[in-house]
Coordinates of C-alpha atoms and ligand atoms in Angstrom, one line a residue:
Chain A
X1 CA -0.1 0.2 0.0
X2 CA 1.2 3.5 -0.5
X3 CA 0.8 6.5 1.7
X4 CA -3.0 7.6 2.2
X5 CA -4.0 10.7 0.6
X6 CA -6.2 11.1 3.2
X7 CA -6.2 9.8 7.1
X8 CA -9.2 10.2 9.3
X9 CA -8.5 9.1 12.8
X10 CA -11.2 9.2 15.8
X11 CA -13.0 12.1 14.0
X12 CA -16.1 12.9 16.4
X13 CA -18.3 15.9 16.1
X14 CA -20.8 16.6 19.1
X15 CA -23.6 19.3 18.8
X16 CA -24.6 19.8 22.5
X17 CA -25.8 16.4 23.5
X18 CA -26.1 15.0 19.6
X19 CA -23.2 13.3 18.5
X20 CA -23.2 14.0 14.7
X21 CA -19.4 11.9 13.8
X22 CA -18.5 9.6 16.2
X23 CA -14.9 8.1 16.0
X24 CA -14.9 7.8 12.3
X25 CA -11.3 6.0 11.2
X26 CA -10.3 5.9 7.4
X27 CA -7.8 5.9 5.2
X28 CA -8.3 6.8 1.6
X29 CA -5.8 6.0 -1.1
X30 CA -4.5 7.9 -3.9
X31 CA -7.3 7.5 -7.1
X32 CA -9.7 5.8 -4.8
X33 CA -13.3 6.3 -5.0
X34 CA -15.2 5.9 -1.9
X35 CA -18.9 6.4 -1.7
X36 CA -20.0 6.9 1.8
X37 CA -23.5 6.0 2.4
X38 CA -25.9 5.9 5.4
X39 CA -29.4 7.2 6.2
X40 CA -30.3 10.8 6.4
X41 CA -29.1 12.3 9.8
X42 CA -26.1 9.8 9.6
X43 CA -23.3 12.1 9.7
X44 CA -22.2 12.6 6.1
X45 CA -22.4 16.1 5.4
X46 CA -20.8 16.4 8.9
X47 CA -18.1 14.7 8.5
X48 CA -17.2 16.4 5.1
X49 CA -17.7 19.7 6.7
X50 CA -15.0 18.7 8.8
X51 CA -12.2 17.7 6.4
X52 CA -13.1 20.6 4.1
X53 CA -12.9 22.9 7.2
X54 CA -16.3 24.3 7.5
X55 CA -16.7 23.0 11.1
X56 CA -14.1 21.9 13.4
X57 CA -13.7 18.4 15.0
X58 CA -14.8 18.0 18.4
X59 CA -12.3 15.3 18.9
X60 CA -9.8 13.3 16.1
X61 CA -7.3 14.2 13.6
X62 CA -7.0 14.6 9.8
X63 CA -4.4 14.2 7.8
X64 CA -3.8 15.2 4.1
X65 CA -1.0 13.6 2.3
X66 CA 0.8 13.5 5.6
X67 CA 0.0 16.8 7.2
X68 CA -2.2 17.5 9.8
X69 CA -4.9 19.9 8.4
X70 CA -7.1 19.5 11.6
X71 CA -9.2 22.7 11.8
X72 CA -7.7 24.5 9.1
X73 CA -10.1 27.2 7.4
X74 CA -11.4 26.3 3.9
X75 CA -9.4 28.7 1.9
X76 CA -6.0 26.9 3.2
X77 CA -7.3 23.3 2.6
X78 CA -8.6 24.0 -0.4
X79 CA -5.2 25.6 -1.1
X80 CA -3.9 22.3 -0.2
X81 CA -5.8 20.3 -3.0
X82 CA -9.4 19.6 -1.2
X83 CA -12.5 20.7 -3.3
X84 CA -15.8 20.2 -2.1
X85 CA -19.5 20.3 -3.7
X86 CA -22.6 20.9 -1.0
X87 CA -25.8 19.0 -0.8
X88 CA -27.6 22.4 -1.6
X89 CA -26.5 24.2 -5.1
X90 CA -23.8 26.4 -4.0
X91 CA -23.0 28.4 -7.1
X92 CA -22.5 32.3 -8.0
X93 CA -26.3 32.4 -9.1
X94 CA -25.8 36.1 -11.1
X95 CA -22.9 35.1 -13.1
X96 CA -22.7 33.4 -16.0
X97 CA -22.4 29.7 -16.0
X98 CA -18.8 30.3 -17.8
X99 CA -18.2 33.3 -15.1
X100 CA -18.9 30.5 -12.3
X101 CA -15.9 28.6 -13.3
X102 CA -13.9 31.6 -13.9
X103 CA -13.9 32.7 -10.7
X104 CA -12.5 29.4 -9.5
X105 CA -9.9 29.7 -12.2
X106 CA -9.0 33.2 -11.2
X107 CA -8.6 32.1 -7.6
X108 CA -6.6 28.9 -8.3
X109 CA -4.2 31.1 -10.7
X110 CA -3.8 33.8 -7.8
X111 CA -4.9 36.1 -10.5
X112 CA -7.6 37.2 -8.0
X113 CA -4.9 39.7 -6.8
X114 CA -4.4 41.8 -9.8
X115 CA -6.6 44.9 -10.1
X116 CA -5.4 46.3 -12.8
X117 CA -6.6 43.9 -15.5
X118 CA -9.7 43.2 -17.4
X119 CA -10.8 40.0 -16.5
X120 CA -13.3 40.1 -19.7
X121 CA -9.9 39.9 -21.8
X122 CA -8.0 37.0 -19.9
X123 CA -8.3 34.0 -22.8
X124 CA -6.3 31.7 -21.0
X125 CA -8.7 31.6 -17.7
X126 CA -11.9 31.4 -20.3
X127 CA -10.1 28.7 -22.3
X128 CA -9.8 26.7 -19.1
X129 CA -13.0 27.5 -17.6
X130 CA -14.7 26.5 -21.3
X131 CA -12.3 23.4 -21.0
X132 CA -14.2 21.8 -17.8
X133 CA -17.4 22.8 -19.0
X134 CA -16.9 20.7 -22.0
X135 CA -16.2 18.2 -19.5
X136 CA -19.0 18.4 -17.7
X137 CA -21.2 18.5 -21.1
X138 CA -22.6 21.9 -20.4
X139 CA -20.3 24.2 -22.7
X140 CA -23.4 24.8 -24.4
X141 CA -24.7 27.0 -21.4
X142 CA -21.6 28.7 -21.0
X143 CA -23.4 32.1 -21.7
X144 CA -26.5 31.5 -19.7
X145 CA -27.3 33.4 -16.2
X146 CA -26.3 30.2 -13.3
X147 CA -29.9 30.7 -11.9
X148 CA -31.6 30.3 -14.8
X149 CA -30.2 27.0 -15.6
X150 CA -32.1 23.1 -14.8
X151 CA -31.3 22.0 -11.4
X152 CA -29.3 19.3 -12.7
X153 CA -27.1 21.4 -14.5
X154 CA -26.7 23.7 -11.7
X155 CA -25.6 20.0 -10.0
X156 CA -22.9 19.7 -13.0
X157 CA -21.7 23.4 -12.8
X158 CA -20.9 23.3 -9.3
X159 CA -18.7 20.0 -10.1
X160 CA -17.0 22.0 -12.7
X161 CA -16.2 24.8 -9.7
X162 CA -15.2 22.4 -7.8
X163 CA -12.5 21.0 -10.2
X164 CA -11.5 24.4 -11.3
X165 CA -8.9 24.5 -8.7
X166 CA -7.2 21.3 -9.6
X167 CA -7.8 19.2 -6.5
X168 CA -6.2 16.1 -5.6
X169 CA -9.2 15.1 -3.4
X170 CA -12.8 15.6 -4.2
X171 CA -15.5 15.7 -2.2
X172 CA -18.9 15.5 -3.5
X173 CA -21.9 15.5 -1.4
X174 CA -25.0 13.9 -2.9
X175 CA -24.3 14.7 -6.4
X176 CA -27.1 13.1 -8.1
X177 CA -29.9 14.4 -5.5
X178 CA -32.7 15.7 -6.8
X179 CA -32.0 14.7 -10.3
X180 CA -33.9 13.0 -12.9
X181 CA -33.0 9.3 -13.8
X182 CA -31.5 10.2 -17.0
X183 CA -29.5 13.0 -15.2
X184 CA -28.4 10.5 -12.6
X185 CA -27.0 8.3 -15.2
X186 CA -25.2 11.3 -17.0
X187 CA -24.0 12.5 -13.9
X188 CA -22.9 8.9 -12.8
X189 CA -20.9 8.3 -16.1
X190 CA -19.3 11.5 -15.9
X191 CA -18.1 11.0 -12.4
X192 CA -17.0 7.7 -13.9
X193 CA -14.9 9.4 -16.5
X194 CA -13.3 11.8 -14.1
X195 CA -12.4 8.9 -12.1
X196 CA -10.8 7.1 -14.5
X197 CA -8.6 9.9 -15.4
X198 CA -6.6 9.1 -12.6
X199 CA -6.1 12.5 -11.5
X200 CA -8.7 12.6 -8.8
X201 CA -9.3 10.5 -5.4
X202 CA -13.4 11.1 -5.1
X203 CA -15.3 10.7 -2.1
X204 CA -18.9 10.8 -2.7
X205 CA -22.3 10.7 -0.7
X206 CA -25.1 9.4 -2.5
X207 CA -28.2 8.0 -1.5
X208 CA -29.3 6.2 -5.2
X209 CA -27.3 2.7 -4.7
X210 CA -27.0 2.2 -8.6
X211 CA -24.8 5.0 -8.7
X212 CA -23.1 3.7 -5.4
X213 CA -22.2 0.4 -7.0
X214 CA -21.3 1.8 -10.2
X215 CA -18.8 4.2 -8.8
X216 CA -17.4 3.1 -5.8
X217 CA -13.9 1.0 -5.5
X218 CA -14.7 0.9 -1.4
X219 CA -18.0 2.1 0.3
X220 CA -17.7 3.4 4.0
X221 CA -21.5 3.2 5.6
X222 CA -22.1 5.5 8.5
X223 CA -24.7 5.1 10.7
X224 CA -26.0 7.3 13.4
X225 CA -22.4 8.6 13.5
X226 CA -20.8 6.0 13.3
X227 CA -18.7 3.6 10.7
X228 CA -20.7 0.4 10.7
X229 CA -18.6 -1.2 8.0
X230 CA -15.9 -0.3 5.3
X231 CA -15.6 -2.7 2.2
X232 CA -15.8 -3.3 -1.4
X233 CA -19.3 -3.2 -3.1
X234 CA -19.7 -6.8 -3.1
X235 CA -18.8 -7.2 0.9
X236 CA -21.3 -4.5 1.5
X237 CA -24.2 -6.2 -0.4
X238 CA -23.1 -9.2 1.6
X239 CA -22.9 -7.8 5.1
X240 CA -26.2 -8.1 6.9
X241 CA -26.3 -5.5 9.6
X242 CA -25.6 -3.0 6.9
X243 CA -28.6 -4.4 4.7
X244 CA -30.5 -3.8 8.2
X245 CA -29.2 -0.7 8.6
X246 CA -29.3 1.1 5.1
X247 CA -30.3 -1.1 2.0
X248 CA -33.9 -0.9 2.8
X249 CA -35.0 -3.6 4.8
X250 CA -35.9 -1.7 8.1
X251 CA -35.3 2.0 8.1
X252 CA -36.9 2.6 4.6
X253 CA -38.9 5.8 5.9
X254 CA -35.7 7.2 7.5
X255 CA -33.5 6.5 4.2
X256 CA -36.6 8.7 2.2
X257 CA -36.7 11.2 4.3
Chain B
X1 CA -24.8 48.6 -31.4
X2 CA -26.5 49.5 -28.3
X3 CA -23.3 49.3 -26.6
X4 CA -21.8 51.7 -29.5
X5 CA -24.7 54.2 -28.4
X6 CA -24.0 53.9 -24.5
X7 CA -20.4 55.0 -25.7
X8 CA -21.7 57.9 -27.7
X9 CA -24.2 59.2 -24.9
X10 CA -20.9 58.8 -22.4
X11 CA -18.8 60.7 -24.5
X12 CA -21.7 63.6 -25.1
X13 CA -22.0 63.3 -21.2
X14 CA -18.4 64.1 -20.4
X15 CA -18.7 67.0 -23.3
X16 CA -21.4 68.7 -21.5
X17 CA -19.9 68.2 -18.4
X18 CA -16.4 70.1 -19.7
X19 CA -18.4 73.0 -21.1
X20 CA -21.2 73.3 -18.5
X21 CA -19.3 76.8 -17.5
X22 CA -20.3 78.0 -20.8
X23 CA -23.7 77.7 -21.0
X24 CA -25.3 76.9 -17.4
X25 CA -26.2 79.4 -15.0
X26 CA -23.0 80.3 -12.5
X27 CA -24.8 78.7 -9.8
X28 CA -24.8 75.1 -11.7
X29 CA -21.1 75.5 -11.5
X30 CA -21.6 74.8 -7.6
X31 CA -24.1 72.3 -8.0
X32 CA -22.2 70.4 -10.1
X33 CA -19.2 70.5 -8.5
X34 CA -20.8 68.8 -5.6
X35 CA -22.7 66.4 -7.7
X36 CA -19.0 65.3 -8.8
X37 CA -17.2 64.9 -5.4
X38 CA -20.4 63.2 -3.6
X39 CA -20.5 60.7 -7.0
X40 CA -16.9 59.8 -6.4
X41 CA -18.1 59.2 -2.5
X42 CA -20.7 57.2 -3.8
X43 CA -19.0 55.2 -6.2
X44 CA -16.4 54.5 -3.5
X45 CA -19.1 53.6 -1.2
X46 CA -20.7 50.8 -3.9
X47 CA -17.6 49.5 -4.3
X48 CA -17.8 47.9 -0.6
X49 CA -21.7 47.7 -0.9
X50 CA -22.8 46.6 -4.6
X51 CA -20.0 44.7 -5.7
X52 CA -18.5 43.1 -2.1
X53 CA -22.2 43.0 -0.4
X54 CA -20.8 44.7 2.6
X55 CA -23.2 47.8 3.8
X56 CA -20.9 49.8 5.6
X57 CA -22.6 52.4 7.4
X58 CA -19.5 54.8 8.8
X59 CA -18.1 55.6 5.2
X60 CA -18.3 59.3 6.2
X61 CA -15.4 58.7 8.9
X62 CA -13.1 58.2 5.6
X63 CA -14.6 60.9 3.3
X64 CA -14.4 63.5 6.7
X65 CA -10.7 61.8 7.4
X66 CA -10.1 63.2 3.5
X67 CA -11.4 66.5 4.4
X68 CA -9.8 66.9 7.5
X69 CA -6.3 66.2 6.4
X70 CA -6.3 68.5 3.3
X71 CA -7.6 71.5 5.4
X72 CA -4.9 70.7 7.9
X73 CA -2.0 70.4 5.5
X74 CA -3.2 73.6 3.7
X75 CA -3.7 75.2 6.9
X76 CA -0.6 74.5 8.9
X77 CA 1.8 73.5 6.1
X78 CA 1.0 75.2 2.7
X79 CA 1.1 72.0 1.1
X80 CA 0.8 72.3 -2.5
X81 CA -3.1 71.2 -2.8
X82 CA -2.4 67.9 -5.4
X83 CA 0.1 66.6 -2.7
X84 CA -2.7 67.0 -0.1
X85 CA -5.0 64.3 -2.2
X86 CA -2.7 61.9 -1.8
X87 CA -1.8 62.4 1.7
X88 CA -5.8 62.3 2.3
X89 CA -5.8 59.1 0.3
X90 CA -3.4 57.6 2.2
X91 CA -4.6 58.5 5.9
X92 CA -8.0 57.6 4.9
X93 CA -7.4 54.7 3.5
X94 CA -5.0 53.8 6.9
X95 CA -8.1 54.7 8.8
X96 CA -10.4 52.5 6.5
X97 CA -7.7 49.5 6.8
X98 CA -7.8 49.6 10.6
X99 CA -11.4 49.9 11.1
X100 CA -12.0 47.3 8.2
X101 CA -9.9 44.8 9.7
X102 CA -12.1 44.8 12.8
X103 CA -15.2 44.8 11.0
X104 CA -14.8 42.3 8.1
X105 CA -14.8 39.3 10.4
X106 CA -18.4 39.9 11.1
X107 CA -21.2 40.2 8.0
X108 CA -24.6 41.4 7.7
X109 CA -26.3 43.5 9.9
X110 CA -23.6 43.0 12.6
X111 CA -21.0 44.6 10.0
X112 CA -22.8 47.7 9.4
X113 CA -23.7 48.1 13.0
X114 CA -20.1 48.0 13.7
X115 CA -18.9 50.1 10.9
X116 CA -21.8 52.6 12.2
X117 CA -20.1 52.6 15.5
X118 CA -16.7 53.4 14.5
X119 CA -18.4 55.9 12.2
X120 CA -19.7 57.7 15.3
X121 CA -16.5 57.1 17.4
X122 CA -14.6 59.0 14.9
X123 CA -17.3 61.8 14.7
X124 CA -17.1 62.1 18.3
X125 CA -13.2 62.5 18.2
X126 CA -13.6 65.2 15.6
X127 CA -15.7 67.0 17.3
X128 CA -14.3 67.2 20.7
X129 CA -10.7 66.8 20.2
X130 CA -10.7 70.8 20.0
X131 CA -6.9 71.1 20.1
X132 CA -6.4 69.4 16.9
X133 CA -9.3 69.6 15.0
X134 CA -11.0 72.9 16.4
X135 CA -14.3 71.0 17.7
X136 CA -17.9 71.4 16.0
X137 CA -16.5 75.0 13.9
X138 CA -14.0 73.0 12.2
X139 CA -10.9 73.9 10.1
X140 CA -11.2 76.7 8.0
X141 CA -9.5 80.0 7.1
X142 CA -6.9 77.8 4.8
X143 CA -6.1 78.8 1.3
X144 CA -4.6 77.0 -1.6
X145 CA -1.5 78.7 -2.5
X146 CA -0.2 76.6 -5.0
X147 CA -2.0 73.8 -7.0
X148 CA 1.2 71.6 -7.7
X149 CA 2.7 70.0 -10.4
X150 CA 4.1 73.0 -11.9
X151 CA 0.6 74.1 -12.9
X152 CA -0.5 77.9 -11.9
X153 CA -4.1 77.8 -11.5
X154 CA -6.5 80.0 -9.7
X155 CA -8.2 77.5 -7.7
X156 CA -10.3 80.0 -5.8
X157 CA -12.3 80.8 -9.0
X158 CA -15.5 78.2 -8.9
X159 CA -15.2 77.6 -12.3
X160 CA -11.4 76.5 -12.0
X161 CA -12.4 74.4 -9.2
X162 CA -15.0 72.8 -11.0
X163 CA -13.0 71.6 -13.5
X164 CA -10.0 70.5 -11.5
X165 CA -12.7 68.7 -9.9
X166 CA -13.9 67.1 -12.9
X167 CA -10.5 66.2 -13.5
X168 CA -9.7 64.5 -10.5
X169 CA -13.0 62.6 -9.8
X170 CA -12.7 61.4 -13.8
X171 CA -9.2 59.9 -13.1
X172 CA -10.3 57.9 -9.7
X173 CA -13.4 57.1 -11.5
X174 CA -11.3 55.6 -14.5
X175 CA -9.3 53.8 -11.9
X176 CA -12.4 52.8 -9.9
X177 CA -14.0 50.8 -13.0
X178 CA -10.7 48.7 -14.1
X179 CA -10.7 47.7 -10.4
X180 CA -14.3 46.7 -10.9
X181 CA -13.8 44.9 -14.2
X182 CA -10.8 43.4 -12.8
X183 CA -10.2 39.8 -11.8
X184 CA -9.8 41.3 -8.3
X185 CA -13.0 42.8 -8.7
X186 CA -14.6 39.5 -10.5
X187 CA -13.9 38.2 -7.0
X188 CA -15.4 40.7 -5.2
X189 CA -18.6 39.9 -6.9
X190 CA -18.2 36.5 -6.3
X191 CA -18.2 37.1 -2.9
X192 CA -21.2 39.2 -2.7
X193 CA -23.2 36.5 -4.2
X194 CA -21.9 33.7 -2.3
X195 CA -19.1 34.1 0.2
X196 CA -18.7 30.4 1.2
X197 CA -18.2 29.4 -2.3
X198 CA -15.4 31.7 -2.5
X199 CA -13.7 30.4 0.3
X200 CA -13.9 27.0 -0.8
X201 CA -12.2 28.2 -4.3
X202 CA -9.1 28.7 -2.0
X203 CA -9.5 32.5 -1.1
X204 CA -9.5 34.3 2.1
X205 CA -12.9 36.2 1.8
X206 CA -11.4 38.7 4.8
X207 CA -8.6 39.6 3.1
X208 CA -10.4 40.7 -0.2
X209 CA -13.7 42.2 2.1
X210 CA -10.7 44.3 3.8
X211 CA -8.8 45.3 0.5
X212 CA -12.6 46.4 -0.7
X213 CA -13.1 48.3 2.3
X214 CA -9.9 50.2 2.1
X215 CA -10.1 50.9 -1.3
X216 CA -13.2 52.2 -1.0
X217 CA -11.6 54.4 2.1
X218 CA -9.3 55.9 -0.2
X219 CA -11.8 56.9 -2.6
X220 CA -13.7 58.3 0.1
X221 CA -11.0 59.8 1.2
X222 CA -10.2 61.6 -2.0
X223 CA -14.0 63.0 -2.5
X224 CA -13.5 64.3 0.9
X225 CA -10.4 66.0 0.2
X226 CA -12.2 67.7 -2.9
X227 CA -14.8 68.8 -0.7
X228 CA -13.0 70.9 1.9
X229 CA -11.9 74.0 -0.2
X230 CA -15.2 73.6 -1.9
X231 CA -16.9 74.3 1.3
X232 CA -13.8 76.1 2.8
X233 CA -14.3 74.0 5.6
X234 CA -13.6 71.0 7.1
X235 CA -16.1 70.1 10.1
X236 CA -17.4 67.1 12.0
X237 CA -20.6 67.1 10.2
X238 CA -18.8 65.7 7.2
X239 CA -18.4 62.5 9.3
X240 CA -21.8 62.6 11.0
X241 CA -24.0 59.4 10.5
X242 CA -26.5 61.4 8.7
X243 CA -23.4 61.8 6.2
X244 CA -22.8 57.9 5.8
X245 CA -26.4 57.1 4.8
X246 CA -26.2 59.5 1.7
X247 CA -23.6 57.1 -0.4
X248 CA -26.5 54.7 0.5
X249 CA -29.2 56.6 -0.7
X250 CA -27.6 57.9 -3.7
X251 CA -26.4 54.1 -4.7
X252 CA -30.3 52.9 -4.4
X253 CA -31.5 55.9 -5.9
X254 CA -29.4 55.4 -9.1
X255 CA -28.6 51.6 -8.8
X256 CA -25.5 49.1 -7.4
X257 CA -25.2 46.8 -10.4
X258 CA -24.0 49.1 -12.7
X259 CA -20.5 51.3 -12.3
X260 CA -22.1 54.7 -12.6
X261 CA -25.6 54.1 -10.7
X262 CA -24.0 56.0 -7.5
X263 CA -23.2 59.0 -9.8
X264 CA -26.5 59.1 -11.2
X265 CA -28.2 58.6 -7.8
X266 CA -25.9 61.6 -6.4
X267 CA -26.9 63.9 -9.3
X268 CA -30.6 63.0 -8.4
X269 CA -30.0 63.3 -5.0
X270 CA -28.2 67.1 -4.9
X271 CA -30.3 68.2 -7.9
X272 CA -33.7 67.0 -6.3
X273 CA -32.6 68.8 -3.3
X274 CA -31.9 72.2 -4.8
X275 CA -35.1 72.2 -6.9
X276 CA -37.4 70.8 -4.3
X277 CA -36.3 72.8 -1.6
X278 CA -36.6 75.6 -3.1
X279 CA -40.2 75.7 -3.0
X280 CA -41.3 73.6 0.0
X281 CA -39.2 72.6 3.1
X282 CA -40.8 68.6 2.8
X283 CA -37.8 67.7 0.8
X284 CA -37.2 64.6 3.3
X285 CA -40.5 63.8 2.6
X286 CA -40.1 63.9 -1.2
X287 CA -36.7 61.9 -0.8
X288 CA -38.7 59.3 1.6
X289 CA -41.1 58.9 -1.1
X290 CA -39.2 58.2 -4.1
X291 CA -36.6 55.9 -2.3
X292 CA -39.6 53.9 -1.1
X293 CA -40.8 53.4 -4.6
X294 CA -37.6 52.7 -5.6
X295 CA -37.0 49.7 -3.1
X296 CA -40.3 48.6 -3.2
X297 CA -40.5 48.5 -7.4
X298 CA -37.2 49.6 -8.8
X299 CA -34.7 47.7 -6.7
X300 CA -32.3 48.3 -9.5
X301 CA -32.5 51.8 -9.2
X302 CA -33.0 54.8 -12.0
X303 CA -30.0 53.7 -13.9
X304 CA -30.0 50.1 -13.8
X305 CA -34.0 50.0 -14.3
X306 CA -33.4 51.8 -17.5
X307 CA -30.2 50.0 -18.4
X308 CA -31.7 46.5 -17.8
X309 CA -35.2 47.7 -19.8
X310 CA -32.9 49.3 -22.5
X311 CA -30.4 46.4 -23.2
X312 CA -33.4 43.8 -23.5
X313 CA -35.8 45.6 -25.8
X314 CA -35.7 44.2 -28.8
X315 CA -34.4 47.0 -31.7
Ligands
ADP1 N1 -25.0 22.9 12.3 C1 -25.3 21.9 12.7 N2 -26.0 22.1 13.9 C2 -26.3 21.1 15.1 N3 -26.6 19.8 14.6 C3 -26.6 19.6 13.4 C4 -25.6 20.4 12.6 N4 -25.4 20.1 11.4 C5 -25.9 18.6 11.5 N5 -26.6 18.5 12.9 C6 -26.9 17.0 13.5 O1 -25.8 16.2 13.4 C7 -26.7 14.8 12.6 C8 -25.9 14.6 11.2 O2 -26.4 15.3 9.9 P1 -25.8 15.1 8.6 O3 -24.4 15.7 8.7 O4 -26.2 16.4 7.9 O5 -26.1 14.1 7.9 P2 -26.3 13.3 6.6 O6 -25.7 14.3 5.6 O7 -26.1 12.2 6.5 O8 -27.7 13.5 6.4 C9 -27.8 15.5 12.5 O9 -28.5 14.7 13.5 C10 -28.3 16.8 12.5 O10 -29.5 16.9 13.0
MG2 MG1 -26.0 15.6 4.4

């Protein structure tokens, strides 16, 4: 085994008396795709919030490529090569689709400190943004205002923005949530292609089991903040407790809530 | 096509401003000097508000700081006028940097309240530190002995001062416009729309908020430096919280979404005030009605509403 890109030790987050994430341990290898599943409220988003710097852990340690990043602010963690999407669309609504990506490209290259250039004449930034829109198959929407494109396209746009900072580790929070079945299929195959380039390590939370089994090398099953099981898709499918906890044999209503 | 018409309108407007003394009544030279200065004040505010999304309620502190700097340097040091402008920008910018450093960590209404609080403190200092600021009378009795840059201008002449103001405000507006269209300006707009996303793109939004706040303060200071010789006094009123409200009202009146919106707002503000107070005392009532209508029905302000309608109109 090579050195892990991400090493999580005993990660815990409590909100008052409520333990949202409880003693999670996980090692993620470079270029791996890991799915994180678990019913609503299992603590998946909170887990991301800690890894991406949005929240401080109550306990535990997060190491990225051997460096301790526990408690660093989001911009520093982003600079170190971690980028994330959000469960609820998080884009720049009044900008065009292309400008949304240009913001992230501009930030990544440090052009954001330039006060006396014309942003609209920066061809290199624009080309890079358009290339990403092409990869996500939304190039034809480049000049539309981001707030008017369809819900599913907004989610793809957010992935383009996420990739624009050239991350090594990408956290996607329910990328297909709320998408139509067609959109879900398209998104899954796009993520598959991105994973196959070998440029990224993905963590993906997801409710749709077809998506999970189609993408993941390994699956982390969370339940009430705890690590219930980590294994390959086949191991997860065979695990009785996982079936009971998540795969819809008992807590149907929780999973769909 | 429409782009060219807009550029044409701008060029005509600039030509009309330059030629103003030759066709307008003498009185309007004063009115337009005031419009230009308050327009710059409002545009500097709108970089913070309209672009970066921070409602600063203490912007008059930097305006006043600029006015006092120029007034004192003219009174005590006989500096050439142009140099006092740079000094005013430097000191106002420094004040904005210090106050901004403490304010930008807060957001929304807390940010607004803290900038208001600091604005009141600065006002109180100007008002009570009699030895330095001459208290409520302010700094008066200064004269511009020399313009600077080797130019021999009779700046006491209102027409000359109008033209000087036009050139200085014009240069400042061009600089601010370039900043607003730069990569940095793009990040400011992104911060207004979604600060969280910007920080997850790897930028420390506090740094950018502070930079925006400081640049706004620098140019408010320049506007203040221009108003002192115009009013022939730098007094605490220039720093009063009601003075901080003016660029807010002007920006909303003209529109925060276009660079020139606050200039249009400043022009409307000053012209309406002049015309309405000439036949009624209730200028504030009228202003209140106009503002209420703008906020209820024309959020984009006069310029913004017009340009959006006109740009979308089919030829
Ligand atoms: N900011 C917060 N404050 C308080 N409780 C929170 C907060 N965020 C999440 N929680 C709680 O933490 C638990 C896990 O939530 P979350 O991480 O959103 O789960 P998931 O993403 O798996 O649906 C839930 O009980 C939720 O109510
Ligand atoms: Mg969640």
